[in-house]
């Protein structure tokens, strides 16, 4: 059995296979992870245009955002709330957005932080620079091109589940954070009742993009292993339009029927109604690097 990527315990159990990917659950920390037998390059190749803009360039078997560009307004609203949350802890300074995509969070953070982004996707980094005028470098979070203690804040919004070697990535985050600096992580809790109830039908499963679904306990253990502090956990309410929810289900479950309903509703008045909800499995973790 493969060892747990979050707590490194070898006591893991095979739970199911989905789209040929074997999933294991750690008996110690309850994280759920894929036993990945692909190289980095094969994984990273999935983050092209088809991942961010899947409704215009659907390729079978590749799932991502219906249209990241079209979600600008709702994502920006959500990121504004996350920025307010971050600023309760740190009001300014240097900020690294790890997994910045098109740079929407960085754009909103510009009045308060000197920000820069890193993303594995060359496509996303080009869109960030050309369309949104935000500095996003192409690179792996395992190797950030910055001296020790460069940043006051690192944010990882919905990215930690994508990372092939999360312990290496978080150790690098700990290196580039200043002593006393803060890391913010948003992700899903795989030990929550809802993912456990849904099993292999849980919408967040999406290998080879989503690889390790942490539990809160697993995240606490890996943060400590990486030289960071213990996380504090908060709920993560987000805003969605009904067509967005339907389109996301269409992409997650590869249903053209749902995708077309979503696209039709998007052009109707229904698109004006925004639902604010916190999925029970979603959370934000705040982690402070020890000051000494
Ligand atoms: Zn574990």
PDB file of C-alpha atoms and ligand atoms in Angstrom:
ATOM      1  CA  UNK A   1       0.000   0.000   0.000  1.00  0.00           C
ATOM      2  CA  UNK A   2       1.269   3.526  -0.762  1.00  0.00           C
ATOM      3  CA  UNK A   3       2.021   5.746   2.252  1.00  0.00           C
ATOM      4  CA  UNK A   4      -0.327   8.623   3.079  1.00  0.00           C
ATOM      5  CA  UNK A   5       0.914  11.863   1.423  1.00  0.00           C
ATOM      6  CA  UNK A   6      -0.207  13.941   4.382  1.00  0.00           C
ATOM      7  CA  UNK A   7       0.860  12.011   7.488  1.00  0.00           C
ATOM      8  CA  UNK A   8       3.251   9.498   5.815  1.00  0.00           C
ATOM      9  CA  UNK A   9       1.612   6.575   7.637  1.00  0.00           C
ATOM     10  CA  UNK A  10       1.697   3.281   5.737  1.00  0.00           C
ATOM     11  CA  UNK A  11      -1.577   2.132   7.295  1.00  0.00           C
ATOM     12  CA  UNK A  12      -3.825   2.936   4.320  1.00  0.00           C
ATOM     13  CA  UNK A  13      -6.724   1.043   2.764  1.00  0.00           C
ATOM     14  CA  UNK A  14      -7.766   0.762  -0.864  1.00  0.00           C
ATOM     15  CA  UNK A  15     -11.308   2.206  -1.112  1.00  0.00           C
ATOM     16  CA  UNK A  16     -12.353   2.372  -4.781  1.00  0.00           C
ATOM     17  CA  UNK A  17     -11.223   3.028  -8.332  1.00  0.00           C
ATOM     18  CA  UNK A  18     -12.560   5.853 -10.433  1.00  0.00           C
ATOM     19  CA  UNK A  19     -11.648   6.375 -14.095  1.00  0.00           C
ATOM     20  CA  UNK A  20      -8.834   3.837 -13.661  1.00  0.00           C
ATOM     21  CA  UNK A  21      -7.324   5.727 -10.726  1.00  0.00           C
ATOM     22  CA  UNK A  22      -7.028   3.752  -7.468  1.00  0.00           C
ATOM     23  CA  UNK A  23      -8.017   5.721  -4.333  1.00  0.00           C
ATOM     24  CA  UNK A  24      -6.761   4.984  -0.831  1.00  0.00           C
ATOM     25  CA  UNK A  25      -7.840   6.265   2.544  1.00  0.00           C
ATOM     26  CA  UNK A  26      -5.378   6.748   5.395  1.00  0.00           C
ATOM     27  CA  UNK A  27      -6.532   4.977   8.530  1.00  0.00           C
ATOM     28  CA  UNK A  28      -4.620   7.392  10.737  1.00  0.00           C
ATOM     29  CA  UNK A  29      -5.633  10.836   9.402  1.00  0.00           C
ATOM     30  CA  UNK A  30      -8.544   9.940   7.057  1.00  0.00           C
ATOM     31  CA  UNK A  31      -7.087  11.742   4.032  1.00  0.00           C
ATOM     32  CA  UNK A  32      -8.206  10.301   0.686  1.00  0.00           C
ATOM     33  CA  UNK A  33      -5.621  10.089  -2.060  1.00  0.00           C
ATOM     34  CA  UNK A  34      -4.838   8.697  -5.501  1.00  0.00           C
ATOM     35  CA  UNK A  35      -2.062   6.156  -5.950  1.00  0.00           C
ATOM     36  CA  UNK A  36      -0.639   8.047  -8.908  1.00  0.00           C
ATOM     37  CA  UNK A  37       1.389   6.110 -11.427  1.00  0.00           C
ATOM     38  CA  UNK A  38       1.999   9.024 -13.799  1.00  0.00           C
ATOM     39  CA  UNK A  39       5.027  11.260 -14.164  1.00  0.00           C
ATOM     40  CA  UNK A  40       4.905  14.989 -13.386  1.00  0.00           C
ATOM     41  CA  UNK A  41       4.925  15.965 -17.065  1.00  0.00           C
ATOM     42  CA  UNK A  42       1.875  13.815 -17.861  1.00  0.00           C
ATOM     43  CA  UNK A  43      -0.028  15.373 -14.949  1.00  0.00           C
ATOM     44  CA  UNK A  44       0.995  18.946 -15.748  1.00  0.00           C
ATOM     45  CA  UNK A  45      -0.057  18.591 -19.396  1.00  0.00           C
ATOM     46  CA  UNK A  46      -3.680  18.610 -18.222  1.00  0.00           C
ATOM     47  CA  UNK A  47      -3.512  22.294 -17.278  1.00  0.00           C
ATOM     48  CA  UNK A  48      -3.918  23.713 -20.752  1.00  0.00           C
ATOM     49  CA  UNK A  49      -6.783  25.646 -22.297  1.00  0.00           C
ATOM     50  CA  UNK A  50      -9.117  22.624 -22.096  1.00  0.00           C
ATOM     51  CA  UNK A  51      -8.854  22.653 -18.295  1.00  0.00           C
ATOM     52  CA  UNK A  52      -9.749  26.327 -17.802  1.00  0.00           C
ATOM     53  CA  UNK A  53     -12.166  26.737 -20.697  1.00  0.00           C
ATOM     54  CA  UNK A  54     -13.643  23.262 -21.066  1.00  0.00           C
ATOM     55  CA  UNK A  55     -17.024  24.409 -22.417  1.00  0.00           C
ATOM     56  CA  UNK A  56     -15.435  25.859 -25.533  1.00  0.00           C
ATOM     57  CA  UNK A  57     -12.779  23.202 -26.002  1.00  0.00           C
ATOM     58  CA  UNK A  58     -14.240  20.000 -24.573  1.00  0.00           C
ATOM     59  CA  UNK A  59     -11.869  17.068 -24.780  1.00  0.00           C
ATOM     60  CA  UNK A  60     -13.172  13.812 -23.498  1.00  0.00           C
ATOM     61  CA  UNK A  61     -11.916  12.777 -20.091  1.00  0.00           C
ATOM     62  CA  UNK A  62     -10.484  16.169 -19.232  1.00  0.00           C
ATOM     63  CA  UNK A  63     -12.424  17.940 -16.546  1.00  0.00           C
ATOM     64  CA  UNK A  64     -11.894  21.355 -15.129  1.00  0.00           C
ATOM     65  CA  UNK A  65     -13.722  24.671 -15.193  1.00  0.00           C
ATOM     66  CA  UNK A  66     -16.637  25.207 -17.627  1.00  0.00           C
ATOM     67  CA  UNK A  67     -15.107  28.644 -18.264  1.00  0.00           C
ATOM     68  CA  UNK A  68     -12.732  30.246 -15.774  1.00  0.00           C
ATOM     69  CA  UNK A  69     -12.848  33.465 -17.796  1.00  0.00           C
ATOM     70  CA  UNK A  70     -16.671  33.595 -17.717  1.00  0.00           C
ATOM     71  CA  UNK A  71     -16.624  33.033 -13.945  1.00  0.00           C
ATOM     72  CA  UNK A  72     -14.629  36.246 -13.461  1.00  0.00           C
ATOM     73  CA  UNK A  73     -17.430  38.079 -11.628  1.00  0.00           C
ATOM     74  CA  UNK A  74     -18.387  35.313  -9.190  1.00  0.00           C
ATOM     75  CA  UNK A  75     -14.771  34.251  -8.572  1.00  0.00           C
ATOM     76  CA  UNK A  76     -13.778  37.860  -7.954  1.00  0.00           C
ATOM     77  CA  UNK A  77     -16.616  38.279  -5.435  1.00  0.00           C
ATOM     78  CA  UNK A  78     -15.420  35.181  -3.607  1.00  0.00           C
ATOM     79  CA  UNK A  79     -11.796  36.307  -3.718  1.00  0.00           C
ATOM     80  CA  UNK A  80     -12.773  39.732  -2.325  1.00  0.00           C
ATOM     81  CA  UNK A  81     -14.199  37.973   0.737  1.00  0.00           C
ATOM     82  CA  UNK A  82     -11.058  35.855   1.017  1.00  0.00           C
ATOM     83  CA  UNK A  83      -8.929  39.003   0.782  1.00  0.00           C
ATOM     84  CA  UNK A  84     -10.928  40.603   3.635  1.00  0.00           C
ATOM     85  CA  UNK A  85     -10.350  37.420   5.624  1.00  0.00           C
ATOM     86  CA  UNK A  86      -6.583  37.477   4.930  1.00  0.00           C
ATOM     87  CA  UNK A  87      -6.386  41.152   5.936  1.00  0.00           C
ATOM     88  CA  UNK A  88      -7.729  40.345   9.398  1.00  0.00           C
ATOM     89  CA  UNK A  89      -4.342  38.693   9.958  1.00  0.00           C
ATOM     90  CA  UNK A  90      -1.969  40.645   7.706  1.00  0.00           C
ATOM     91  CA  UNK A  91      -2.795  44.090   6.330  1.00  0.00           C
ATOM     92  CA  UNK A  92      -0.029  44.385   3.734  1.00  0.00           C
ATOM     93  CA  UNK A  93       3.424  43.303   2.572  1.00  0.00           C
ATOM     94  CA  UNK A  94       4.560  40.714   0.040  1.00  0.00           C
ATOM     95  CA  UNK A  95       2.096  38.029  -0.994  1.00  0.00           C
ATOM     96  CA  UNK A  96       2.593  34.865  -3.046  1.00  0.00           C
ATOM     97  CA  UNK A  97      -0.442  33.298  -4.717  1.00  0.00           C
ATOM     98  CA  UNK A  98       0.521  29.656  -5.238  1.00  0.00           C
ATOM     99  CA  UNK A  99      -1.631  28.274  -8.058  1.00  0.00           C
ATOM    100  CA  UNK A 100      -2.714  31.733  -9.181  1.00  0.00           C
ATOM    101  CA  UNK A 101      -4.477  30.698 -12.436  1.00  0.00           C
ATOM    102  CA  UNK A 102      -5.531  33.915 -14.273  1.00  0.00           C
ATOM    103  CA  UNK A 103      -4.517  36.054 -11.289  1.00  0.00           C
ATOM    104  CA  UNK A 104      -8.024  37.125 -10.194  1.00  0.00           C
ATOM    105  CA  UNK A 105      -7.135  37.068  -6.482  1.00  0.00           C
ATOM    106  CA  UNK A 106      -3.897  38.992  -7.099  1.00  0.00           C
ATOM    107  CA  UNK A 107      -5.770  41.617  -9.102  1.00  0.00           C
ATOM    108  CA  UNK A 108      -8.092  42.251  -6.145  1.00  0.00           C
ATOM    109  CA  UNK A 109      -5.180  42.255  -3.693  1.00  0.00           C
ATOM    110  CA  UNK A 110      -3.195  44.906  -5.631  1.00  0.00           C
ATOM    111  CA  UNK A 111      -4.261  47.891  -3.459  1.00  0.00           C
ATOM    112  CA  UNK A 112      -2.977  46.178  -0.312  1.00  0.00           C
ATOM    113  CA  UNK A 113      -0.212  43.733  -1.190  1.00  0.00           C
ATOM    114  CA  UNK A 114       2.819  43.546  -3.406  1.00  0.00           C
ATOM    115  CA  UNK A 115       1.717  40.298  -4.980  1.00  0.00           C
ATOM    116  CA  UNK A 116       3.035  37.741  -7.402  1.00  0.00           C
ATOM    117  CA  UNK A 117       1.737  34.410  -8.576  1.00  0.00           C
ATOM    118  CA  UNK A 118       3.112  31.051  -9.573  1.00  0.00           C
ATOM    119  CA  UNK A 119       1.236  28.453 -11.589  1.00  0.00           C
ATOM    120  CA  UNK A 120       2.180  25.227 -13.322  1.00  0.00           C
ATOM    121  CA  UNK A 121       0.055  26.236 -16.317  1.00  0.00           C
ATOM    122  CA  UNK A 122       1.787  28.150 -19.065  1.00  0.00           C
ATOM    123  CA  UNK A 123      -1.649  28.859 -20.590  1.00  0.00           C
ATOM    124  CA  UNK A 124      -3.007  30.403 -17.359  1.00  0.00           C
ATOM    125  CA  UNK A 125       0.140  32.484 -16.795  1.00  0.00           C
ATOM    126  CA  UNK A 126      -0.119  33.944 -20.322  1.00  0.00           C
ATOM    127  CA  UNK A 127      -3.819  34.831 -19.805  1.00  0.00           C
ATOM    128  CA  UNK A 128      -2.953  36.422 -16.432  1.00  0.00           C
ATOM    129  CA  UNK A 129      -0.278  38.618 -18.034  1.00  0.00           C
ATOM    130  CA  UNK A 130      -2.035  39.508 -21.288  1.00  0.00           C
ATOM    131  CA  UNK A 131      -5.669  39.837 -20.284  1.00  0.00           C
ATOM    132  CA  UNK A 132      -5.509  40.813 -16.629  1.00  0.00           C
ATOM    133  CA  UNK A 133      -2.070  42.447 -16.405  1.00  0.00           C
ATOM    134  CA  UNK A 134      -1.056  40.398 -13.355  1.00  0.00           C
ATOM    135  CA  UNK A 135       2.404  38.925 -12.694  1.00  0.00           C
ATOM    136  CA  UNK A 136       2.107  35.115 -12.686  1.00  0.00           C
ATOM    137  CA  UNK A 137       5.260  33.048 -13.264  1.00  0.00           C
ATOM    138  CA  UNK A 138       5.183  29.545 -14.706  1.00  0.00           C
ATOM    139  CA  UNK A 139       6.649  27.137 -12.197  1.00  0.00           C
ATOM    140  CA  UNK A 140       6.284  24.388  -9.636  1.00  0.00           C
ATOM    141  CA  UNK A 141       5.415  25.309  -6.035  1.00  0.00           C
ATOM    142  CA  UNK A 142       8.140  22.872  -4.971  1.00  0.00           C
ATOM    143  CA  UNK A 143      10.701  25.346  -6.322  1.00  0.00           C
ATOM    144  CA  UNK A 144       9.732  28.984  -5.800  1.00  0.00           C
ATOM    145  CA  UNK A 145      12.334  31.339  -7.238  1.00  0.00           C
ATOM    146  CA  UNK A 146      12.675  33.507  -4.110  1.00  0.00           C
ATOM    147  CA  UNK A 147      15.066  33.785  -1.129  1.00  0.00           C
ATOM    148  CA  UNK A 148      14.163  32.406   2.309  1.00  0.00           C
ATOM    149  CA  UNK A 149      11.618  34.480   4.217  1.00  0.00           C
ATOM    150  CA  UNK A 150      10.521  36.533   1.185  1.00  0.00           C
ATOM    151  CA  UNK A 151       6.789  36.641   1.824  1.00  0.00           C
ATOM    152  CA  UNK A 152       4.460  37.881   4.557  1.00  0.00           C
ATOM    153  CA  UNK A 153       1.603  35.816   3.156  1.00  0.00           C
ATOM    154  CA  UNK A 154       1.197  32.757   0.944  1.00  0.00           C
ATOM    155  CA  UNK A 155      -2.278  31.811  -0.295  1.00  0.00           C
ATOM    156  CA  UNK A 156      -3.215  28.423  -1.737  1.00  0.00           C
ATOM    157  CA  UNK A 157      -6.831  28.655  -2.887  1.00  0.00           C
ATOM    158  CA  UNK A 158      -8.184  25.257  -3.992  1.00  0.00           C
ATOM    159  CA  UNK A 159      -4.746  24.129  -5.060  1.00  0.00           C
ATOM    160  CA  UNK A 160      -3.333  21.794  -2.417  1.00  0.00           C
ATOM    161  CA  UNK A 161      -5.420  18.878  -3.695  1.00  0.00           C
ATOM    162  CA  UNK A 162      -3.706  19.247  -7.110  1.00  0.00           C
ATOM    163  CA  UNK A 163      -0.146  18.926  -5.851  1.00  0.00           C
ATOM    164  CA  UNK A 164       1.803  15.739  -6.601  1.00  0.00           C
ATOM    165  CA  UNK A 165       4.106  15.933  -3.536  1.00  0.00           C
ATOM    166  CA  UNK A 166       2.328  18.151  -0.983  1.00  0.00           C
ATOM    167  CA  UNK A 167       5.011  17.681   1.689  1.00  0.00           C
ATOM    168  CA  UNK A 168       7.696  19.079  -0.643  1.00  0.00           C
ATOM    169  CA  UNK A 169       5.422  21.957  -1.673  1.00  0.00           C
ATOM    170  CA  UNK A 170       4.547  22.926   1.913  1.00  0.00           C
ATOM    171  CA  UNK A 171       8.198  22.672   2.992  1.00  0.00           C
ATOM    172  CA  UNK A 172       9.015  25.138   0.203  1.00  0.00           C
ATOM    173  CA  UNK A 173       6.151  27.403   1.316  1.00  0.00           C
ATOM    174  CA  UNK A 174       7.569  27.303   4.865  1.00  0.00           C
ATOM    175  CA  UNK A 175      10.979  28.303   3.461  1.00  0.00           C
ATOM    176  CA  UNK A 176       9.753  31.348   1.542  1.00  0.00           C
ATOM    177  CA  UNK A 177       7.469  32.579   4.353  1.00  0.00           C
ATOM    178  CA  UNK A 178       8.881  35.033   6.858  1.00  0.00           C
ATOM    179  CA  UNK A 179       8.997  33.837  10.463  1.00  0.00           C
ATOM    180  CA  UNK A 180       5.555  34.720  11.839  1.00  0.00           C
ATOM    181  CA  UNK A 181       4.119  34.877   8.280  1.00  0.00           C
ATOM    182  CA  UNK A 182       0.793  33.342   7.339  1.00  0.00           C
ATOM    183  CA  UNK A 183      -0.325  30.606   4.978  1.00  0.00           C
ATOM    184  CA  UNK A 184      -3.996  30.415   3.930  1.00  0.00           C
ATOM    185  CA  UNK A 185      -5.338  27.203   2.403  1.00  0.00           C
ATOM    186  CA  UNK A 186      -8.813  26.487   1.057  1.00  0.00           C
ATOM    187  CA  UNK A 187      -9.708  22.908   0.248  1.00  0.00           C
ATOM    188  CA  UNK A 188     -12.148  20.088   1.043  1.00  0.00           C
ATOM    189  CA  UNK A 189     -12.237  17.904   4.133  1.00  0.00           C
ATOM    190  CA  UNK A 190     -12.343  14.322   2.872  1.00  0.00           C
ATOM    191  CA  UNK A 191     -13.162  13.072   6.374  1.00  0.00           C
ATOM    192  CA  UNK A 192     -16.432  15.066   6.388  1.00  0.00           C
ATOM    193  CA  UNK A 193     -19.682  13.054   6.338  1.00  0.00           C
ATOM    194  CA  UNK A 194     -20.645  14.222   2.830  1.00  0.00           C
ATOM    195  CA  UNK A 195     -17.640  12.875   0.853  1.00  0.00           C
ATOM    196  CA  UNK A 196     -17.859   9.681   2.902  1.00  0.00           C
ATOM    197  CA  UNK A 197     -21.560   9.334   2.055  1.00  0.00           C
ATOM    198  CA  UNK A 198     -21.049  10.047  -1.663  1.00  0.00           C
ATOM    199  CA  UNK A 199     -18.019   7.742  -2.003  1.00  0.00           C
ATOM    200  CA  UNK A 200     -16.839   7.570  -5.603  1.00  0.00           C
ATOM    201  CA  UNK A 201     -19.710   9.883  -6.688  1.00  0.00           C
ATOM    202  CA  UNK A 202     -18.252  12.841  -4.739  1.00  0.00           C
ATOM    203  CA  UNK A 203     -17.937  15.758  -7.233  1.00  0.00           C
ATOM    204  CA  UNK A 204     -14.458  16.761  -6.095  1.00  0.00           C
ATOM    205  CA  UNK A 205     -12.810  13.555  -7.250  1.00  0.00           C
ATOM    206  CA  UNK A 206     -10.967  14.411 -10.430  1.00  0.00           C
ATOM    207  CA  UNK A 207      -7.679  12.568 -10.894  1.00  0.00           C
ATOM    208  CA  UNK A 208      -5.173  13.214 -12.306  1.00  0.00           C
ATOM    209  CA  UNK A 209      -5.920  16.853 -11.363  1.00  0.00           C
ATOM    210  CA  UNK A 210      -7.186  16.291  -7.816  1.00  0.00           C
ATOM    211  CA  UNK A 211      -4.737  13.929  -6.139  1.00  0.00           C
ATOM    212  CA  UNK A 212      -4.872  14.267  -2.364  1.00  0.00           C
ATOM    213  CA  UNK A 213      -8.064  15.216  -0.535  1.00  0.00           C
ATOM    214  CA  UNK A 214      -6.874  16.130   2.932  1.00  0.00           C
ATOM    215  CA  UNK A 215      -8.713  15.809   6.185  1.00  0.00           C
ATOM    216  CA  UNK A 216      -8.359  18.581   8.752  1.00  0.00           C
ATOM    217  CA  UNK A 217      -6.231  16.214  10.826  1.00  0.00           C
ATOM    218  CA  UNK A 218      -4.093  15.301   7.792  1.00  0.00           C
ATOM    219  CA  UNK A 219      -3.536  18.972   7.001  1.00  0.00           C
ATOM    220  CA  UNK A 220      -2.523  19.647  10.610  1.00  0.00           C
ATOM    221  CA  UNK A 221       0.000  16.796  10.512  1.00  0.00           C
ATOM    222  CA  UNK A 222       1.543  17.791   7.165  1.00  0.00           C
ATOM    223  CA  UNK A 223       1.835  21.444   8.236  1.00  0.00           C
ATOM    224  CA  UNK A 224       3.776  20.374  11.294  1.00  0.00           C
ATOM    225  CA  UNK A 225       6.011  18.080   9.200  1.00  0.00           C
ATOM    226  CA  UNK A 226       6.712  21.012   6.856  1.00  0.00           C
ATOM    227  CA  UNK A 227       7.828  23.279   9.723  1.00  0.00           C
ATOM    228  CA  UNK A 228       4.640  25.328   9.854  1.00  0.00           C
ATOM    229  CA  UNK A 229       2.306  25.894  12.779  1.00  0.00           C
ATOM    230  CA  UNK A 230      -0.993  24.229  13.560  1.00  0.00           C
ATOM    231  CA  UNK A 231      -3.946  25.306  11.387  1.00  0.00           C
ATOM    232  CA  UNK A 232      -7.065  27.057  12.637  1.00  0.00           C
ATOM    233  CA  UNK A 233     -10.144  26.081  10.603  1.00  0.00           C
ATOM    234  CA  UNK A 234     -13.018  28.233   9.301  1.00  0.00           C
ATOM    235  CA  UNK A 235     -16.039  27.612   7.068  1.00  0.00           C
ATOM    236  CA  UNK A 236     -15.786  28.849   3.481  1.00  0.00           C
ATOM    237  CA  UNK A 237     -19.120  30.145   2.142  1.00  0.00           C
ATOM    238  CA  UNK A 238     -19.087  30.955  -1.567  1.00  0.00           C
ATOM    239  CA  UNK A 239     -21.361  32.543  -4.103  1.00  0.00           C
ATOM    240  CA  UNK A 240     -22.706  30.724  -7.126  1.00  0.00           C
ATOM    241  CA  UNK A 241     -25.299  31.358  -9.803  1.00  0.00           C
ATOM    242  CA  UNK A 242     -27.643  28.453 -10.525  1.00  0.00           C
ATOM    243  CA  UNK A 243     -26.328  27.996 -14.118  1.00  0.00           C
ATOM    244  CA  UNK A 244     -22.774  27.824 -12.714  1.00  0.00           C
ATOM    245  CA  UNK A 245     -23.758  25.052 -10.307  1.00  0.00           C
ATOM    246  CA  UNK A 246     -25.464  23.091 -13.101  1.00  0.00           C
ATOM    247  CA  UNK A 247     -22.511  23.537 -15.471  1.00  0.00           C
ATOM    248  CA  UNK A 248     -20.073  22.397 -12.779  1.00  0.00           C
ATOM    249  CA  UNK A 249     -22.100  19.227 -12.282  1.00  0.00           C
ATOM    250  CA  UNK A 250     -22.142  18.809 -16.081  1.00  0.00           C
ATOM    251  CA  UNK A 251     -18.332  18.973 -16.198  1.00  0.00           C
ATOM    252  CA  UNK A 252     -17.834  16.826 -13.062  1.00  0.00           C
ATOM    253  CA  UNK A 253     -20.138  14.065 -14.256  1.00  0.00           C
ATOM    254  CA  UNK A 254     -19.342  14.493 -17.978  1.00  0.00           C
ATOM    255  CA  UNK A 255     -22.974  15.248 -18.820  1.00  0.00           C
ATOM    256  CA  UNK A 256     -23.530  17.260 -22.011  1.00  0.00           C
ATOM    257  CA  UNK A 257     -27.215  17.488 -21.060  1.00  0.00           C
ATOM    258  CA  UNK A 258     -26.457  19.384 -17.826  1.00  0.00           C
ATOM    259  CA  UNK A 259     -23.825  21.511 -19.562  1.00  0.00           C
ATOM    260  CA  UNK A 260     -26.326  22.627 -22.211  1.00  0.00           C
ATOM    261  CA  UNK A 261     -29.024  23.398 -19.594  1.00  0.00           C
ATOM    262  CA  UNK A 262     -26.462  25.499 -17.721  1.00  0.00           C
ATOM    263  CA  UNK A 263     -25.454  27.371 -20.873  1.00  0.00           C
ATOM    264  CA  UNK A 264     -29.113  28.075 -21.743  1.00  0.00           C
ATOM    265  CA  UNK A 265     -29.970  29.304 -18.231  1.00  0.00           C
ATOM    266  CA  UNK A 266     -26.891  31.506 -18.238  1.00  0.00           C
ATOM    267  CA  UNK A 267     -28.533  33.664 -20.899  1.00  0.00           C
ATOM    268  CA  UNK A 268     -31.765  33.982 -18.882  1.00  0.00           C
ATOM    269  CA  UNK A 269     -32.793  36.018 -15.855  1.00  0.00           C
ATOM    270  CA  UNK A 270     -31.959  33.059 -13.608  1.00  0.00           C
ATOM    271  CA  UNK A 271     -28.320  34.057 -14.001  1.00  0.00           C
ATOM    272  CA  UNK A 272     -28.949  37.167 -11.885  1.00  0.00           C
ATOM    273  CA  UNK A 273     -29.737  35.172  -8.752  1.00  0.00           C
ATOM    274  CA  UNK A 274     -26.734  34.417  -6.621  1.00  0.00           C
ATOM    275  CA  UNK A 275     -26.764  31.700  -3.996  1.00  0.00           C
ATOM    276  CA  UNK A 276     -24.417  32.021  -1.036  1.00  0.00           C
ATOM    277  CA  UNK A 277     -23.642  28.692   0.552  1.00  0.00           C
ATOM    278  CA  UNK A 278     -20.957  26.868   2.461  1.00  0.00           C
ATOM    279  CA  UNK A 279     -20.553  23.276   1.352  1.00  0.00           C
ATOM    280  CA  UNK A 280     -20.152  21.187   4.498  1.00  0.00           C
ATOM    281  CA  UNK A 281     -16.830  19.716   3.379  1.00  0.00           C
ATOM    282  CA  UNK A 282     -15.203  23.000   2.357  1.00  0.00           C
ATOM    283  CA  UNK A 283     -12.919  24.912   4.719  1.00  0.00           C
ATOM    284  CA  UNK A 284     -10.237  27.570   5.016  1.00  0.00           C
ATOM    285  CA  UNK A 285      -7.190  26.877   7.154  1.00  0.00           C
ATOM    286  CA  UNK A 286      -4.994  29.635   8.589  1.00  0.00           C
ATOM    287  CA  UNK A 287      -1.460  28.583   9.478  1.00  0.00           C
ATOM    288  CA  UNK A 288       1.189  30.818  11.025  1.00  0.00           C
ATOM    289  CA  UNK A 289       4.852  29.950  10.615  1.00  0.00           C
ATOM    290  CA  UNK A 290       6.534  29.998  14.030  1.00  0.00           C
ATOM    291  CA  UNK A 291       8.240  33.326  14.738  1.00  0.00           C
ATOM    292  CA  UNK A 292      11.566  31.743  15.675  1.00  0.00           C
TER     293      UNK A 292
HETATM  294 ZN1  LIG B   1      -2.632  10.052   6.798  1.00  0.00          ZN
END
